[in-house]
């Protein structure tokens, strides 16, 4: 069935280091992928997205990489800061699809 | 403030009762999505409306129902509540499909 999963449920990094959060998706027809950040007690917040005609997209301190061959998505956070501590969700959307499927989430801990 | 308004923020009710959660989408967004998030769990898609019409259904229980009104606000009705229905319920909106969502801050439902 359709699923978007994460390899690691938790990730702990030192402040200033780079973080990499991975995600696998199973539906090769998905054409739009999004990363969300959810801080404690808040709703998920859009971070960055990428369409299937791209392999890489960069934002401010964040980069999303898409490998369609192995159906893998990753979020790279440069110079991780304490404010980056949160749960990160990847999500996928199929063409013409009316719902976005979310992965289980990875909790990122940033150690000062 | 994300622009998506959810009320109430907290709700405590007894088993067997019925509650209504309300969502006002971001200005200009026609799509409204409802998600359920149990403790330390991912986001489970419940249902989506687009411009007043139901467009997609996820794992929504028969005890749950929703609607989107002409002014585009949406309500999620939960009836015959059980302890296991305790969760965060998020509403999100988007301009259409193929776009990232804007989430509200959620309604925390506690069934006792």
Coordinates of C-alpha atoms in Angstrom, one line a residue:
Chain A
X1 CA 0.0 0.0 0.0
X2 CA 0.9 3.6 0.1
X3 CA 3.4 4.6 2.7
X4 CA 6.0 7.1 3.5
X5 CA 8.4 6.0 6.2
X6 CA 11.4 7.3 8.1
X7 CA 14.6 5.3 8.7
X8 CA 15.3 6.8 12.1
X9 CA 12.7 7.7 14.7
X10 CA 15.2 9.9 16.7
X11 CA 18.3 11.8 15.8
X12 CA 20.6 13.6 18.2
X13 CA 23.2 16.1 16.9
X14 CA 25.6 18.6 18.3
X15 CA 24.9 22.3 17.8
X16 CA 26.7 23.5 14.8
X17 CA 26.8 20.1 13.1
X18 CA 24.8 19.3 10.0
X19 CA 21.7 17.1 10.3
X20 CA 20.4 14.6 7.8
X21 CA 16.9 13.2 8.1
X22 CA 16.0 10.4 5.7
X23 CA 12.7 9.3 4.3
X24 CA 11.6 6.4 2.1
X25 CA 8.4 6.5 0.0
X26 CA 6.8 3.6 -1.7
X27 CA 4.6 5.2 -4.4
X28 CA 6.7 5.8 -7.5
X29 CA 3.8 7.9 -9.0
X30 CA 4.2 10.6 -6.3
X31 CA 5.3 13.8 -7.9
X32 CA 5.4 16.3 -5.0
X33 CA 7.2 16.0 -1.7
X34 CA 7.2 18.2 1.3
X35 CA 9.1 18.4 4.6
X36 CA 7.3 19.7 7.7
X37 CA 8.7 20.7 11.1
X38 CA 6.5 20.3 14.2
X39 CA 7.6 21.9 17.4
X40 CA 6.1 20.8 20.7
X41 CA 2.5 21.9 21.1
X42 CA 2.3 23.4 17.6
X43 CA 1.0 22.4 14.3
X44 CA 3.4 21.2 11.5
X45 CA 5.1 24.0 9.6
X46 CA 6.1 23.8 6.0
X47 CA 9.9 23.8 5.5
X48 CA 10.6 23.0 1.9
X49 CA 9.2 21.1 -1.0
X50 CA 10.4 19.5 -4.2
X51 CA 8.8 18.2 -7.3
X52 CA 9.7 15.0 -9.0
X53 CA 11.3 16.7 -11.9
X54 CA 14.1 18.0 -9.6
X55 CA 16.8 16.2 -7.6
X56 CA 17.8 18.9 -5.3
X57 CA 16.3 22.1 -3.9
X58 CA 17.9 24.5 -1.4
X59 CA 16.4 26.8 1.1
X60 CA 17.8 28.8 3.9
X61 CA 20.1 26.3 5.8
X62 CA 18.0 23.4 4.4
X63 CA 18.4 21.2 1.4
X64 CA 16.1 18.5 0.2
X65 CA 17.4 15.7 -2.0
X66 CA 15.2 13.4 -4.0
X67 CA 16.4 10.1 -5.4
X68 CA 13.6 8.7 -7.5
X69 CA 15.6 5.6 -8.4
X70 CA 15.5 4.3 -4.9
X71 CA 12.5 6.3 -3.8
X72 CA 14.4 8.2 -1.1
X73 CA 14.0 11.7 0.2
X74 CA 16.3 13.5 2.6
X75 CA 16.4 16.8 4.5
X76 CA 19.7 18.3 5.3
X77 CA 20.0 21.0 7.9
X78 CA 23.2 23.0 7.9
X79 CA 24.7 24.3 11.2
X80 CA 22.0 22.8 13.3
X81 CA 20.7 25.1 16.0
X82 CA 18.8 24.5 19.2
X83 CA 15.7 26.0 17.6
X84 CA 15.8 23.2 15.0
X85 CA 14.8 20.7 17.7
X86 CA 11.5 19.3 16.6
X87 CA 9.8 16.4 14.9
X88 CA 10.3 16.4 11.1
X89 CA 7.8 14.8 8.8
X90 CA 8.2 14.0 5.1
X91 CA 5.1 13.8 3.0
X92 CA 4.2 12.8 -0.5
X93 CA 1.5 13.7 -3.0
X94 CA 0.4 11.9 -6.1
X95 CA -0.6 13.6 -9.3
X96 CA -4.2 14.6 -9.1
X97 CA -4.2 13.3 -5.5
X98 CA -6.3 15.2 -3.0
X99 CA -4.5 14.1 0.1
X100 CA -0.9 14.2 1.3
X101 CA 0.5 11.1 3.0
X102 CA 2.7 11.8 6.0
X103 CA 5.6 9.7 7.3
X104 CA 5.9 8.7 10.9
X105 CA 8.2 11.5 11.8
X106 CA 11.8 11.8 13.1
X107 CA 12.5 13.6 16.4
X108 CA 15.6 15.8 16.2
X109 CA 17.5 16.7 19.4
X110 CA 20.1 19.4 19.2
X111 CA 22.7 19.3 22.0
X112 CA 24.2 22.5 23.1
Chain B
X1 CA -0.1 33.0 13.3
X2 CA -0.4 30.6 10.4
X3 CA -3.7 32.0 9.1
X4 CA -5.6 28.8 9.9
X5 CA -7.7 29.1 12.9
X6 CA -8.9 26.2 15.0
X7 CA -11.3 26.3 17.9
X8 CA -11.4 25.2 20.6
X9 CA -7.7 24.8 21.5
X10 CA -8.5 22.3 24.3
X11 CA -11.5 20.1 24.9
X12 CA -12.2 17.6 27.7
X13 CA -15.3 15.5 27.4
X14 CA -16.6 12.2 28.7
X15 CA -16.9 8.9 26.8
X16 CA -20.1 8.6 24.7
X17 CA -20.3 12.3 24.1
X18 CA -20.2 14.3 20.9
X19 CA -18.0 17.3 20.1
X20 CA -17.5 19.6 17.2
X21 CA -14.2 21.0 16.1
X22 CA -14.1 24.1 14.0
X23 CA -11.6 25.3 11.4
X24 CA -11.3 28.5 9.4
X25 CA -8.9 28.1 6.5
X26 CA -6.3 30.7 5.4
X27 CA -7.8 33.4 3.3
X28 CA -8.0 32.3 -0.3
X29 CA -7.5 28.6 0.4
X30 CA -10.3 26.4 -0.9
X31 CA -9.1 23.1 0.4
X32 CA -9.4 22.0 4.0
X33 CA -7.9 18.8 5.4
X34 CA -8.4 17.1 8.8
X35 CA -5.7 15.1 10.5
X36 CA -5.5 13.2 13.7
X37 CA -2.3 12.9 15.7
X38 CA -2.1 10.6 18.7
X39 CA 0.6 11.0 21.3
X40 CA 4.0 10.8 19.7
X41 CA 2.5 9.5 16.5
X42 CA 2.4 10.6 12.9
X43 CA -0.4 12.5 11.2
X44 CA -3.3 10.3 10.1
X45 CA -5.3 11.8 7.3
X46 CA -9.0 11.9 8.0
X47 CA -10.8 13.8 5.3
X48 CA -10.5 16.6 2.7
X49 CA -12.9 19.1 1.4
X50 CA -12.4 21.4 -1.6
X51 CA -14.8 24.3 -2.1
X52 CA -17.5 22.6 -0.1
X53 CA -17.3 19.2 -1.6
X54 CA -15.7 16.1 -0.1
X55 CA -12.6 15.1 -2.2
X56 CA -10.8 12.4 -0.3
X57 CA -11.3 10.2 2.7
X58 CA -8.7 8.6 4.8
X59 CA -9.0 6.4 7.8
X60 CA -12.0 8.2 9.2
X61 CA -14.2 6.3 11.6
X62 CA -18.0 6.1 10.9
X63 CA -18.5 7.9 14.2
X64 CA -16.7 10.9 12.7
X65 CA -18.1 13.2 10.1
X66 CA -17.1 16.6 8.6
X67 CA -18.4 19.3 6.3
X68 CA -17.3 22.5 4.7
X69 CA -19.6 25.4 4.6
X70 CA -20.2 28.0 1.9
X71 CA -17.9 30.4 3.7
X72 CA -15.2 27.7 3.5
X73 CA -14.9 27.0 7.2
X74 CA -15.1 23.4 8.2
X75 CA -16.3 21.4 11.1
X76 CA -15.3 18.0 12.3
X77 CA -17.9 16.1 14.3
X78 CA -16.9 13.3 16.6
X79 CA -19.6 11.2 18.2
X80 CA -19.9 8.3 20.7
X81 CA -16.4 9.3 21.9
X82 CA -14.1 6.6 23.2
X83 CA -10.9 7.0 25.3
X84 CA -8.9 6.1 22.2
X85 CA -10.2 9.2 20.4
X86 CA -8.0 11.4 22.6
X87 CA -5.6 13.1 20.3
X88 CA -4.6 16.3 18.6
X89 CA -6.8 17.1 15.7
X90 CA -5.2 19.4 13.1
X91 CA -6.8 21.3 10.3
X92 CA -4.8 22.4 7.3
X93 CA -5.6 24.4 4.2
X94 CA -4.1 24.9 0.8
X95 CA -4.9 26.7 -2.4
X96 CA -5.4 23.4 -4.1
X97 CA -3.6 20.2 -4.8
X98 CA 0.1 20.0 -5.3
X99 CA 0.9 22.7 -2.8
X100 CA 2.1 22.6 0.7
X101 CA -0.3 22.9 3.6
X102 CA -0.7 25.5 6.2
X103 CA -1.7 23.9 9.5
X104 CA -3.6 25.4 12.4
X105 CA -2.4 25.0 15.9
X106 CA -4.7 22.1 16.6
X107 CA -7.4 21.1 19.0
X108 CA -6.3 18.8 21.8
X109 CA -9.2 16.5 22.7
X110 CA -9.1 14.5 25.9
X111 CA -11.8 11.9 26.4
X112 CA -12.2 10.8 30.1

